[in-house]
Short mmCIF file of C-alpha atoms and ligand atoms in Angstrom, two decimals:
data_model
loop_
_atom_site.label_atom_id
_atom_site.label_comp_id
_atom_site.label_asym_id
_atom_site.label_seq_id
_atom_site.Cartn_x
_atom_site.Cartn_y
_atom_site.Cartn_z
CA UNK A 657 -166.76 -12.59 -6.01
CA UNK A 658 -164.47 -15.03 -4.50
CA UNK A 659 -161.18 -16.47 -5.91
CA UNK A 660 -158.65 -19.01 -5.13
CA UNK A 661 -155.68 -17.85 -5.26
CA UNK A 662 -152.41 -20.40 -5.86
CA UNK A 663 -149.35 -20.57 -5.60
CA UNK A 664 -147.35 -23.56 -7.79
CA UNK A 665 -144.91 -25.70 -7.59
CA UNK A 666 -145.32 -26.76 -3.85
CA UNK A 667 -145.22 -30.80 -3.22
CA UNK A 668 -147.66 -32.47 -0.70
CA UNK A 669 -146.80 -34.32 1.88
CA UNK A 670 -149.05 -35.65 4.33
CA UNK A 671 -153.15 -37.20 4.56
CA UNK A 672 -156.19 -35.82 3.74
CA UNK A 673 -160.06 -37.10 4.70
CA UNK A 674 -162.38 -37.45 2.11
CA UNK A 675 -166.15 -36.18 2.39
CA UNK A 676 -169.17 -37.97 1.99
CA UNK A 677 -169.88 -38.53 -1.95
CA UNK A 678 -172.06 -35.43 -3.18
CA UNK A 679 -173.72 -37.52 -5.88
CA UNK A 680 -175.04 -39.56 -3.15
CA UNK A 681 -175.99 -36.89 -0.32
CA UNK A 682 -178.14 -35.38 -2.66
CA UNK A 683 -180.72 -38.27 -3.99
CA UNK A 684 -180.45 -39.76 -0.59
CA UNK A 685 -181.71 -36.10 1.10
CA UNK A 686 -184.48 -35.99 -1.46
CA UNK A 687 -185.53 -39.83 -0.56
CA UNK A 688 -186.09 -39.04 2.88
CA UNK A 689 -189.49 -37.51 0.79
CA UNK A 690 -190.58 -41.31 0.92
CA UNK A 691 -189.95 -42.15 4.62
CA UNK A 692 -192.31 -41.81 7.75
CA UNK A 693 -190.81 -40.24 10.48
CA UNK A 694 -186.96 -38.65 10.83
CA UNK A 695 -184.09 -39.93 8.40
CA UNK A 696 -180.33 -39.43 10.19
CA UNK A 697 -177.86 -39.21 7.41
CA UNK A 698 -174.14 -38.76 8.30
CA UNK A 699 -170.80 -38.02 6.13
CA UNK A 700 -173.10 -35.08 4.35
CA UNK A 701 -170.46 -32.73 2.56
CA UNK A 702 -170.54 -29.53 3.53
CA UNK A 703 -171.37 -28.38 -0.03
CA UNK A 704 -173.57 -25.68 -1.18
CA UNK A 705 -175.87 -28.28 -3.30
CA UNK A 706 -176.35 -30.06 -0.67
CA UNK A 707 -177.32 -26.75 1.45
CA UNK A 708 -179.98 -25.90 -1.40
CA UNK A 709 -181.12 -29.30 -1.31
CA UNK A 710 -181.92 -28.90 2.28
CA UNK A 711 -182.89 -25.64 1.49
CA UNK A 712 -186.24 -27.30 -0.65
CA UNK A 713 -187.26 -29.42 1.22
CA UNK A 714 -187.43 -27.17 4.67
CA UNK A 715 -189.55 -24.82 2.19
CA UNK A 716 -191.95 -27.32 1.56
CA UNK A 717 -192.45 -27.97 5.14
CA UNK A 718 -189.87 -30.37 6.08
CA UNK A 719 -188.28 -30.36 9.62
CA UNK A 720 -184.00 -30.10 8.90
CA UNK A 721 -181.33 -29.71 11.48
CA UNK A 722 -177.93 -30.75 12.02
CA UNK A 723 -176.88 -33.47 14.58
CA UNK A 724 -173.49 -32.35 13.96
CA UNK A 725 -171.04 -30.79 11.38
CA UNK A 726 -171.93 -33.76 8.84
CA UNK A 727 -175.10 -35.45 10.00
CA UNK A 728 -178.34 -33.87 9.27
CA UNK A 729 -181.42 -34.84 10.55
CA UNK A 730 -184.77 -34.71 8.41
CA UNK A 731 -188.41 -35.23 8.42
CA UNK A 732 -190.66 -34.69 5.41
CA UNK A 733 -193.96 -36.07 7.43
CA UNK A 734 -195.53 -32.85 6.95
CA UNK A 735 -194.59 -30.97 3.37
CA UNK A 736 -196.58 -30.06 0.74
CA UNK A 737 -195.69 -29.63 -2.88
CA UNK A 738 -197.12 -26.12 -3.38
CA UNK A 739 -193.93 -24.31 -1.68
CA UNK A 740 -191.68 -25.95 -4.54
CA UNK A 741 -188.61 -23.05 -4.45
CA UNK A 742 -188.64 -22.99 -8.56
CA UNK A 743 -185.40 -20.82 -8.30
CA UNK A 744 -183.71 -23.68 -6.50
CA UNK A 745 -184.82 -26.32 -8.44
CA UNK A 746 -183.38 -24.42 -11.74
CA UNK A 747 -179.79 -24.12 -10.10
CA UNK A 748 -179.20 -27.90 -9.32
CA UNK A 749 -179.13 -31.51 -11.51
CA UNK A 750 -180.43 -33.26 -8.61
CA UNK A 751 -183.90 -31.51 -7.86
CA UNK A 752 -184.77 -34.13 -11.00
CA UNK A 753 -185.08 -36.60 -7.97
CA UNK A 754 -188.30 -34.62 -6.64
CA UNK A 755 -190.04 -35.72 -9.98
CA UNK A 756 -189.35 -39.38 -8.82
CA UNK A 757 -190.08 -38.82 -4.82
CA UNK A 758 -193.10 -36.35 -5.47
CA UNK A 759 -194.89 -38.77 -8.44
CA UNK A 760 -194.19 -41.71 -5.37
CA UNK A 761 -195.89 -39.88 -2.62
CA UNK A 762 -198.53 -37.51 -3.69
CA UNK A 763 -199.03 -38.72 -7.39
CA UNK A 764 -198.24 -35.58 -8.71
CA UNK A 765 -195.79 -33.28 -9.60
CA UNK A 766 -194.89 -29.60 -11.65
CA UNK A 767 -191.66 -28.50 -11.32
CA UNK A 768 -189.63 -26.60 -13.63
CA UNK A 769 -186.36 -28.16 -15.63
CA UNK A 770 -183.63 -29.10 -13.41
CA UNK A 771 -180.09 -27.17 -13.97
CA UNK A 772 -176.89 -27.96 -12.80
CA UNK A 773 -173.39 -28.02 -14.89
CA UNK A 774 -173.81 -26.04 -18.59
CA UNK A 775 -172.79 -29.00 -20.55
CA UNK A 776 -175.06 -27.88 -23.55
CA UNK A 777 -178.13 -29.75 -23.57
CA UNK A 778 -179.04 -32.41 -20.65
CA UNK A 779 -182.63 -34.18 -21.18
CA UNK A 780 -184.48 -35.82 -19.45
CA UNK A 781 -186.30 -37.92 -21.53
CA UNK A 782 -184.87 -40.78 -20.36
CA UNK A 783 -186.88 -40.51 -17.14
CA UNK A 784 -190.27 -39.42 -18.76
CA UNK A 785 -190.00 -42.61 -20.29
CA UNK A 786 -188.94 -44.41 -17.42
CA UNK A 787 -192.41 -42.54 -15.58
CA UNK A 788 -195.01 -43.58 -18.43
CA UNK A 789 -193.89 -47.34 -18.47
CA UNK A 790 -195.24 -47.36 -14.83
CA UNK A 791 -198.74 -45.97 -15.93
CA UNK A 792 -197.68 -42.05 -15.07
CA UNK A 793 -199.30 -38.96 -17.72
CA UNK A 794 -195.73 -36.58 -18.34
CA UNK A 795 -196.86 -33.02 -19.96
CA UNK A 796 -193.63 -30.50 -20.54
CA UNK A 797 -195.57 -27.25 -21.30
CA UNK A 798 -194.38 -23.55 -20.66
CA UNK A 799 -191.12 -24.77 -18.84
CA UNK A 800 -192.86 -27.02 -16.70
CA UNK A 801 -192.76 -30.41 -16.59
CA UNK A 802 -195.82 -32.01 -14.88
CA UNK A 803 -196.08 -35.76 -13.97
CA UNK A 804 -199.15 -37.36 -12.66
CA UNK A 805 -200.99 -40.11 -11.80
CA UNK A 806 -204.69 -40.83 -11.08
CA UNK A 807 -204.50 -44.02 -9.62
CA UNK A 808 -201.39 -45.97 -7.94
CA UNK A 809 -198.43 -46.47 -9.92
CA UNK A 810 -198.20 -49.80 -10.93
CA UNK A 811 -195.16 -52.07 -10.42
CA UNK A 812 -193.57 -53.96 -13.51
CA UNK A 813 -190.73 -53.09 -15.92
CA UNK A 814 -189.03 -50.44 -16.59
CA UNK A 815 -186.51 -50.39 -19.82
CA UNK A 816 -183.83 -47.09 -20.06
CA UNK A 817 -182.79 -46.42 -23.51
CA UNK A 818 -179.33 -44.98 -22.46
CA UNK A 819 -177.98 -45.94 -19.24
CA UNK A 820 -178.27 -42.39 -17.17
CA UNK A 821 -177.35 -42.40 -13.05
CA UNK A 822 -180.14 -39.70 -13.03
CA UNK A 823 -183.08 -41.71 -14.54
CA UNK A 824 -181.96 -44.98 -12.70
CA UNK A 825 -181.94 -43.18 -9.50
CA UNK A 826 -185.42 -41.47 -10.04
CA UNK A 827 -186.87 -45.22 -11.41
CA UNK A 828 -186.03 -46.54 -7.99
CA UNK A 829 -187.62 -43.62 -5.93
CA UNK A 830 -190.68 -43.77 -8.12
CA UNK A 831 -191.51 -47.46 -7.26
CA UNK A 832 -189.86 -47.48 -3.60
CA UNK A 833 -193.58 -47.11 -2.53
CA UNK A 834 -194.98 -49.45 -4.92
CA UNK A 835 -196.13 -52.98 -3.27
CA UNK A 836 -195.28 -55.40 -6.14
CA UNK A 837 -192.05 -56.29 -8.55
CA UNK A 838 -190.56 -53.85 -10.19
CA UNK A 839 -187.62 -54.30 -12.79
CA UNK A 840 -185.59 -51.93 -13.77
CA UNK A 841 -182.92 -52.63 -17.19
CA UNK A 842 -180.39 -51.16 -18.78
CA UNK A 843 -179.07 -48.83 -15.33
CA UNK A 844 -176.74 -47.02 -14.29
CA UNK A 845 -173.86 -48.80 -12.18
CA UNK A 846 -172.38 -45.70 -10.50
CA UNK A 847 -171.93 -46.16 -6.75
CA UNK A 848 -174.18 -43.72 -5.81
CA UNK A 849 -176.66 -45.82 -7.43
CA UNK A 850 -176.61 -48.38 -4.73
CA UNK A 851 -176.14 -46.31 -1.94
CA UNK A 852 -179.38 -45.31 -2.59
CA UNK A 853 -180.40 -48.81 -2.45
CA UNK A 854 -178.88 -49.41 0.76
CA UNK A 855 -180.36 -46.44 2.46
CA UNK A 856 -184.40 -47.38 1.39
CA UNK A 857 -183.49 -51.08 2.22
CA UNK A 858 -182.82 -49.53 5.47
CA UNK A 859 -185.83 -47.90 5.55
CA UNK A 860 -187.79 -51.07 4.55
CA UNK A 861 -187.87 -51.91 0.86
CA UNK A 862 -186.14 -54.77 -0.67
CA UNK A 863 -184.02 -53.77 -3.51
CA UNK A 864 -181.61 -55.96 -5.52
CA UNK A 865 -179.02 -55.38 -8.04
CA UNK A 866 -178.00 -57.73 -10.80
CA UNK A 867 -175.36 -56.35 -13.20
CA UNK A 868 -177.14 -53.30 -14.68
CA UNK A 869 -180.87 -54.50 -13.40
CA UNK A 870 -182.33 -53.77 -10.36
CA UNK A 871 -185.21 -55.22 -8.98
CA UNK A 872 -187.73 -53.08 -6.37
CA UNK A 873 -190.21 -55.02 -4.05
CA UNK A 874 -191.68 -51.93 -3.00
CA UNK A 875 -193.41 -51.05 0.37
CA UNK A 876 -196.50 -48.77 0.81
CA UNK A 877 -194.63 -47.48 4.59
CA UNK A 878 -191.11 -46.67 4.71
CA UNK A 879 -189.31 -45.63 8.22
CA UNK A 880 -186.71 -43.59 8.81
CA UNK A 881 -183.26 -44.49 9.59
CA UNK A 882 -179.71 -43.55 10.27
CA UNK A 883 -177.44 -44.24 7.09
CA UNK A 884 -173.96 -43.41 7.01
CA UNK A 885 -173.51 -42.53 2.71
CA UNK A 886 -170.39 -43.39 0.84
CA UNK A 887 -167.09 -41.40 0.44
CA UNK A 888 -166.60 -39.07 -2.87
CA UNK A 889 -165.11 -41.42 -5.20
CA UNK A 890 -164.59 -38.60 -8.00
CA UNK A 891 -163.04 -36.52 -4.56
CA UNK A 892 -160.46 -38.93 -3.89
CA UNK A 893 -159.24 -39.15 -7.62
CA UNK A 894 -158.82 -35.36 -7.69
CA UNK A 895 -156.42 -35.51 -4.99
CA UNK A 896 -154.52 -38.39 -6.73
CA UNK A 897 -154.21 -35.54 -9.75
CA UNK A 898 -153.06 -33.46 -7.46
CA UNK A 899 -150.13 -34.94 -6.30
CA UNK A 900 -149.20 -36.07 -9.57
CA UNK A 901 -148.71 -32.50 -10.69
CA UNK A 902 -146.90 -31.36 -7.63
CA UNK A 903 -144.85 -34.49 -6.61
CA UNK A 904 -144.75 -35.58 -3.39
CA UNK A 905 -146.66 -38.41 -0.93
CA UNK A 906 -149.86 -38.37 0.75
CA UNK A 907 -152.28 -40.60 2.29
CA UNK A 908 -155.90 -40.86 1.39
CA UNK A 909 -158.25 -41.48 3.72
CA UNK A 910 -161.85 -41.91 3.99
CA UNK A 911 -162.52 -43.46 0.93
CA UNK A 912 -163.62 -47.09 -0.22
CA UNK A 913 -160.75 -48.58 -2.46
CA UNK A 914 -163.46 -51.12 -4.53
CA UNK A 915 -165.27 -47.63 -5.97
CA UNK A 916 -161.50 -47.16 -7.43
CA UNK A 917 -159.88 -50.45 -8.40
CA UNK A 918 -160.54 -49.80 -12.09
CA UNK A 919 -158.80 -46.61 -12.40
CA UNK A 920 -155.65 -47.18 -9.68
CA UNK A 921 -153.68 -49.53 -12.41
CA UNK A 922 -153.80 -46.42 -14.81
CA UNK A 923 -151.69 -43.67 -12.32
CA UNK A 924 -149.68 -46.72 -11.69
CA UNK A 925 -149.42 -47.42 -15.09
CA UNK A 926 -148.40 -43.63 -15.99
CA UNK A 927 -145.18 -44.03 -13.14
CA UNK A 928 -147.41 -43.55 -9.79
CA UNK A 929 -146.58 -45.91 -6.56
CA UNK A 930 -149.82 -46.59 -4.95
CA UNK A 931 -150.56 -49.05 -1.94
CA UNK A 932 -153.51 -49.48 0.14
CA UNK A 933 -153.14 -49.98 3.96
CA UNK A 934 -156.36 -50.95 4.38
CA UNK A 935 -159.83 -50.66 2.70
CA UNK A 936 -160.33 -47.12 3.48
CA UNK A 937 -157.10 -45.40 2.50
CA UNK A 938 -154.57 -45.55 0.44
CA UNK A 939 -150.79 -44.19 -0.29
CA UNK A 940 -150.16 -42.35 -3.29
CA UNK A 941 -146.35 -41.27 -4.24
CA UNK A 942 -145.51 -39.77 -7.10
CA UNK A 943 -141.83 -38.71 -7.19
CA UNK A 944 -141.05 -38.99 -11.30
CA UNK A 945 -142.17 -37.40 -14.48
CA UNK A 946 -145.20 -39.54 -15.60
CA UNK A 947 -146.05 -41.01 -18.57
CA UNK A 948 -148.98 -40.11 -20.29
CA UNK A 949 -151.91 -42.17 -21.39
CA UNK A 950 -154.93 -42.30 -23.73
CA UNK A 951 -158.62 -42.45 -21.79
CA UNK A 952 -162.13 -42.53 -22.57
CA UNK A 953 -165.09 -41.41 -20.60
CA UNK A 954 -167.53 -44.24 -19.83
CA UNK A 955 -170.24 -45.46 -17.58
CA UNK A 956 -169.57 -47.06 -14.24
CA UNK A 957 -166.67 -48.69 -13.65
CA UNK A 958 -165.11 -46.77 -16.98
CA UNK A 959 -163.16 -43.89 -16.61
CA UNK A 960 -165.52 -41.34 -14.82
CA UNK A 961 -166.71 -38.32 -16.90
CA UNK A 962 -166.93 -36.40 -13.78
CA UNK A 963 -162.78 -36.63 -13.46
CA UNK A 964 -162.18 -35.39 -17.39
CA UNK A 965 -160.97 -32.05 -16.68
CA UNK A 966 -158.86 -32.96 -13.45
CA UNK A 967 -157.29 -35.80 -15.85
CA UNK A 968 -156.50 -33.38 -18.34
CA UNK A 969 -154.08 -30.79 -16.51
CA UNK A 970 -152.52 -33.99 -15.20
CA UNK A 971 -151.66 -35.04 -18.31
CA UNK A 972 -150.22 -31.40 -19.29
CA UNK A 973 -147.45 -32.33 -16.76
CA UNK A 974 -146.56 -35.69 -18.22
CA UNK A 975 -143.99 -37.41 -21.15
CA UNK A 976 -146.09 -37.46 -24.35
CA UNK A 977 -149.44 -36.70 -23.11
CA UNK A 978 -152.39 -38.07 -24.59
CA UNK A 979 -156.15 -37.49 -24.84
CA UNK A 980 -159.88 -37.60 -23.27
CA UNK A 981 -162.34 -39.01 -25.66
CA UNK A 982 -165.60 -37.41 -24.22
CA UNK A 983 -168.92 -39.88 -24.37
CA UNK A 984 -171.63 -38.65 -21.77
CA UNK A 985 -170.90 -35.30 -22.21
CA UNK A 986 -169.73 -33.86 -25.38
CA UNK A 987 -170.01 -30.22 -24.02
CA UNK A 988 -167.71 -30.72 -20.95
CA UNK A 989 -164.85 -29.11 -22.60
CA UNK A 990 -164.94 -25.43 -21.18
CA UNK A 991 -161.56 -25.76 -19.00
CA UNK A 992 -159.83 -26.24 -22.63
CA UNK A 993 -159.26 -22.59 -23.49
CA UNK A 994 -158.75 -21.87 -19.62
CA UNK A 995 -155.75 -23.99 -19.49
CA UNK A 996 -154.46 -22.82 -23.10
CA UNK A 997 -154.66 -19.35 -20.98
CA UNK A 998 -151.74 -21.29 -18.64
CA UNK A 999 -150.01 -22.27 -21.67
CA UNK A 1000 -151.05 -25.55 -22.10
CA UNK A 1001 -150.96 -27.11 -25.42
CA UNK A 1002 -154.32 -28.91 -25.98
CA UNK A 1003 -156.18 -29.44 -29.68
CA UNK A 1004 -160.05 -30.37 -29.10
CA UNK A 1005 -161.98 -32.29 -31.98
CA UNK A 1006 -165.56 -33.19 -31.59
CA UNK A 1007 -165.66 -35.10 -28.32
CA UNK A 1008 -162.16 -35.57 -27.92
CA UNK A 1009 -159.28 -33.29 -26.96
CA UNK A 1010 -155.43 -34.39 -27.19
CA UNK A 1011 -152.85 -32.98 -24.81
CA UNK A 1012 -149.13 -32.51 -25.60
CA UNK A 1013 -146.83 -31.94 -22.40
CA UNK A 1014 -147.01 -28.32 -21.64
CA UNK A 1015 -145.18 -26.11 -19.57
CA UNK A 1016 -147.71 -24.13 -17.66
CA UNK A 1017 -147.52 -21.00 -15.79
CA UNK A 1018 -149.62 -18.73 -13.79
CA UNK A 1019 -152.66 -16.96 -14.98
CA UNK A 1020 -155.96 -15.57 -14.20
CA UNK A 1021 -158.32 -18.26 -15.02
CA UNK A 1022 -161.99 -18.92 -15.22
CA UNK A 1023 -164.13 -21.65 -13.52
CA UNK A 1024 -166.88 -22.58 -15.36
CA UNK A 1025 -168.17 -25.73 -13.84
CA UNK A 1026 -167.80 -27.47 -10.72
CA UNK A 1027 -164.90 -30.47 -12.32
CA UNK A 1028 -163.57 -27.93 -15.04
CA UNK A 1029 -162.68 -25.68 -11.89
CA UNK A 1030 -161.32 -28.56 -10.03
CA UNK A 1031 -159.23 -29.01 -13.10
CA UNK A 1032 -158.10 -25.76 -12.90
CA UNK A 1033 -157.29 -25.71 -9.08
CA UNK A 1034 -154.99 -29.02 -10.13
CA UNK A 1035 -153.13 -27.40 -12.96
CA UNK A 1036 -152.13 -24.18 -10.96
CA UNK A 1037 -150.86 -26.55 -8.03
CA UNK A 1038 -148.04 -27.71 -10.74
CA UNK A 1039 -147.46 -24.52 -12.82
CA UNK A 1040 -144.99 -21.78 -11.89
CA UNK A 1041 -146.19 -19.00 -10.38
CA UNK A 1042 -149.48 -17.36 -8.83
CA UNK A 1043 -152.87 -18.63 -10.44
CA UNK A 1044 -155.95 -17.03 -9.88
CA UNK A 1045 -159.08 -19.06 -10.03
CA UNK A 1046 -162.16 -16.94 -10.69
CA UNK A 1047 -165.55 -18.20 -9.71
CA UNK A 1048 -165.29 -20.73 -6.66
CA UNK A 1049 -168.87 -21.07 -6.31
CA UNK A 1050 -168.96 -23.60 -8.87
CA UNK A 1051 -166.07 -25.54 -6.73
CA UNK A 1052 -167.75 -24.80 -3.64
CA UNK A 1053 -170.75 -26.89 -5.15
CA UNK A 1054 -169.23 -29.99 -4.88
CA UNK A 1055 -166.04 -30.02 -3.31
CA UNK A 1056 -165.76 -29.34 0.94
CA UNK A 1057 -162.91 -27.07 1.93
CA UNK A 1058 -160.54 -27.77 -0.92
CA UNK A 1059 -158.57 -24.89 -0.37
CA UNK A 1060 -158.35 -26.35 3.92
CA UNK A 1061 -157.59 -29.58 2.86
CA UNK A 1062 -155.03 -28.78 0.21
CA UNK A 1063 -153.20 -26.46 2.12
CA UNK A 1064 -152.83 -29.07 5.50
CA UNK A 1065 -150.76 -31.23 3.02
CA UNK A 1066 -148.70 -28.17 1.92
CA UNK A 1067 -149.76 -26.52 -0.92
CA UNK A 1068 -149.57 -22.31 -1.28
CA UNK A 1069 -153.19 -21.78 -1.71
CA UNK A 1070 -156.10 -19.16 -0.15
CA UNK A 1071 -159.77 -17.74 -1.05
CA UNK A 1072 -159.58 -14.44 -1.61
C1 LIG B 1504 -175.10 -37.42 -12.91
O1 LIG B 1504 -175.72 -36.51 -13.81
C2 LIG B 1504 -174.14 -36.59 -12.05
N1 LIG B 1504 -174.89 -35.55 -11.38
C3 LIG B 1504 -173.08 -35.95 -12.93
O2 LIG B 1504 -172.12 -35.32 -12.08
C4 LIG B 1504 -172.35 -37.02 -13.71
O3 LIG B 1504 -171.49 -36.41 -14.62
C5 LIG B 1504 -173.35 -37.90 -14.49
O4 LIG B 1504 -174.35 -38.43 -13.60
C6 LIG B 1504 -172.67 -39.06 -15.17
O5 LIG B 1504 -171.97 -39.85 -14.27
C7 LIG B 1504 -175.50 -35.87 -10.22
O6 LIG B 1504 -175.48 -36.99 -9.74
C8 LIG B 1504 -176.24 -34.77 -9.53
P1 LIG B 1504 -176.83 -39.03 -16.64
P2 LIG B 1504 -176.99 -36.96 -14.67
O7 LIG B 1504 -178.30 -39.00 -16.58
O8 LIG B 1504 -177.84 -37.82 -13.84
C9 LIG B 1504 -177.97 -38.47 -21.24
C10 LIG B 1504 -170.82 -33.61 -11.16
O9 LIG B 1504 -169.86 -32.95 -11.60
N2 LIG B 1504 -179.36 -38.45 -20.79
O10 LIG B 1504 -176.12 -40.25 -16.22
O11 LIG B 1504 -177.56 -35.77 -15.28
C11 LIG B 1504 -177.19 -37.26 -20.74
O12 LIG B 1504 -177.38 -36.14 -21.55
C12 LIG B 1504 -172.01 -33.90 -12.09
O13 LIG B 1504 -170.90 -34.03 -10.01
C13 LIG B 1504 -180.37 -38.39 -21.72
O14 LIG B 1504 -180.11 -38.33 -22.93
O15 LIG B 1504 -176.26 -37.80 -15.82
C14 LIG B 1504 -175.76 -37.79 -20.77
O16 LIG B 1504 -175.26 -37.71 -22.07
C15 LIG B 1504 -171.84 -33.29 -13.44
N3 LIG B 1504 -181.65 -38.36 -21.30
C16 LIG B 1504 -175.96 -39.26 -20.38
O17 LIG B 1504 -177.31 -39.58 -20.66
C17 LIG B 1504 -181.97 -38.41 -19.96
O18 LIG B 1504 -183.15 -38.37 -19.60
C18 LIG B 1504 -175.66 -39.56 -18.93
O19 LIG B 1504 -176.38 -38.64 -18.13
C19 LIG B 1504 -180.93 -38.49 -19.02
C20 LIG B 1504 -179.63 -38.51 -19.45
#
């Protein structure tokens, strides 16, 4: 099994490229399900979700090859939805999009649960709803989940209890091929969200965003296009963590400074000089001890849940600490006892853990997520001593050549 192995206490110097946004490649490859002819998507990450992703739909009879390193080519005109890899679908969040895509095109779909990161419990009842209220029959029997319709979906409103970047993505794909109005309320306001919305508006629909409701005019034939999808927001931030734990300056590039104007005030805020030279990059230095700070996990444009465990090994290096008060996912604490294993001082209480400034060293630690081992790759860049971090696949899910990217701007650090 692989491991990263690190070395600590080296400062970064120097500018790193960001990858295309995950979150984004992967309901973007399974919407290509709803267009005639080839979709051309470039800035793909070279991640393994996005590999298994491809991985389904080339099963099911699509046609998938690479352009180049990061733009993949694809062409569902001919699948089926018998070959649906089961196994596949278990291991990933995202195959919930083929509910959405599937239910569009053929009017039917049985898949099994999605997986993805073990947060405890992740429904998905939020998007069963979301499939009735536009006339579809949802059964969940034997660990399936099958989703039909026996005549066209119709168009209309959709309302989402709980606003969920899953269920307002799959709302969309379901009534992309809908002719008619549909309004969605109550979504999700996550960027990926709308660069989902900008690739089927390529391909021909007509989808608008108002504050958190979107409204489809749907089209019964979609083409394919070539979409360029959005940097990886969550990405960027983990490289701001990083250099706040190991000092130094570097520039990132790649990126789209809007998807990050709520959170840059807070490094600055904590003692973190940060200037942007243009709307795709900016300068981070971070040459002092920082000061802590107090953050809760929200929604789009809150403080992203997806950067909790990256936030809180950078606050292990600061004066005073703080805390991470945990709303969309009250499981996501794993890394806790991992970086207690580093010596970090760190008291969880239902959904919130405090940190008090720690001085961590070197250990043998376990990843048991994809952020929680992006977390853990942070806090060994700062702590003295060799870290080893024990299952990179998790990492590998989401992140591109971390350990390549961290080590051009300096830092000690290898797969082994
Ligand atoms: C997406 O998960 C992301 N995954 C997650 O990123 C991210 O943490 C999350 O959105 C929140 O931003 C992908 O895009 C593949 P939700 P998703 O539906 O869609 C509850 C990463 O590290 N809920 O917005 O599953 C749910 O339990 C991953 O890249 C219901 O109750 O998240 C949670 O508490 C981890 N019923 C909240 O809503 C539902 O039907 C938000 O979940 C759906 C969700």
């Amino acid at each position: 099994m692989e491991k990263i192995f690190v070395q600590g206490r080296e400062k970064l110097y120097g500018s790193v490229e960001i990858s295309g946004m995950k979150n984004s490649a992967l309901p973007i490859i399974f919407a290509s399900v709803l267009v005639k002819g080839e979709s051309i998507i470039e800035n793909v990450p070279i991640v393994s979700d996005v590999h298994n992703s491809l991985k389904i739909l080339s099963e099911m009879g699509a046609d998938v090859k690479y352009e180049d390193l990061h733009t993949v080519r694809i062409c569902t005109d001919n699948i089926g939805i018998e070959k649906i890899n089961m196994g596949l679908v278990s291991k990933m969040r995202a195959s919930s999009y083929l509910m959405g895509v599937l239910l569009a095109r053929f009017g039917k779909v049985r898949i099994v649960y999605p997986g993805g990161c073990n947060f405890g419990h992740r429904p998905i009842d939020e998007h069963l709803k979301g499939f009735s209220q536009i006339g579809a029959e949802c059964i969940e029997k034997n660990g399936f989940v099958e989703i039909t319709t026996n005549k066209k979906l119709k168009s209309g409103e959709i309302i989402l209890d709980k606003i969920s970047v899953g269920a307002t993505i799959n709302m969309i794909l379901a009534s992309a091929l809908t002719d008619g109005k549909t309004v969605i309320r109550n979504t999700a306001r996550e960027p990926h969200v709308d660069d989902v919305i900008y690739y089927l508006n390529r391909c021909g629909t007509n989808i608008k965003r108002h504050n958190d409701v979107i409204i489809v005019y749907g089209s019964s034939s979609l083409y394919g296009a070539r979409y360029r999808i959005f940097p990886d927001m969550i990405e960027a931030l983990t490289y701001i963590s990083c250099v706040g734990v190991t000092k130094g300056a570097i520039e990132i590039k790649n990126i789209r400074t809007s998807h990050l104007r709520s959170l840059l005030p807070l490094f600055e805020y904590m003692g973190m000089d940060i200037y942007s030279a243009n709307k795709k990059a900016i300068n981070v230095r971070s040459m002092i001890k920082l000061c802590g700070s107090h953050v809760r996990t929200m929604p789009y444009p809150g403080f992203p849940t997806d950067f909790h465990p990256q936030f809180s090994s950078l606050l292990c290096y600061t004066n005073g600490g703080g805390s991470v008060d945990e709303t969309i996912f009250p499981g996501r604490f794993a890394y806790v006892n991992e970086l207690k294993k580093m010596g970090g001082k760190l008291e969880k209480t239902d959904s919130k853990v405090f940190i008090m400034p720690s001085y961590l060293y070197g250990a043998e630690i376990d990843a048991t997520d994809l952020r929680a081992g992006a977390g853990l790759v942070v806090a060994s860049l700062g702590a003295e001593g060799e870290s080893t971090v024990n299952n990179v696949g998790y990492i590998l899910r989401g992140y591109e050549d971390m350990v390549g990217k961290l080590s051009s701007l300096g830092a000690i650090i290898k797969i082994i």
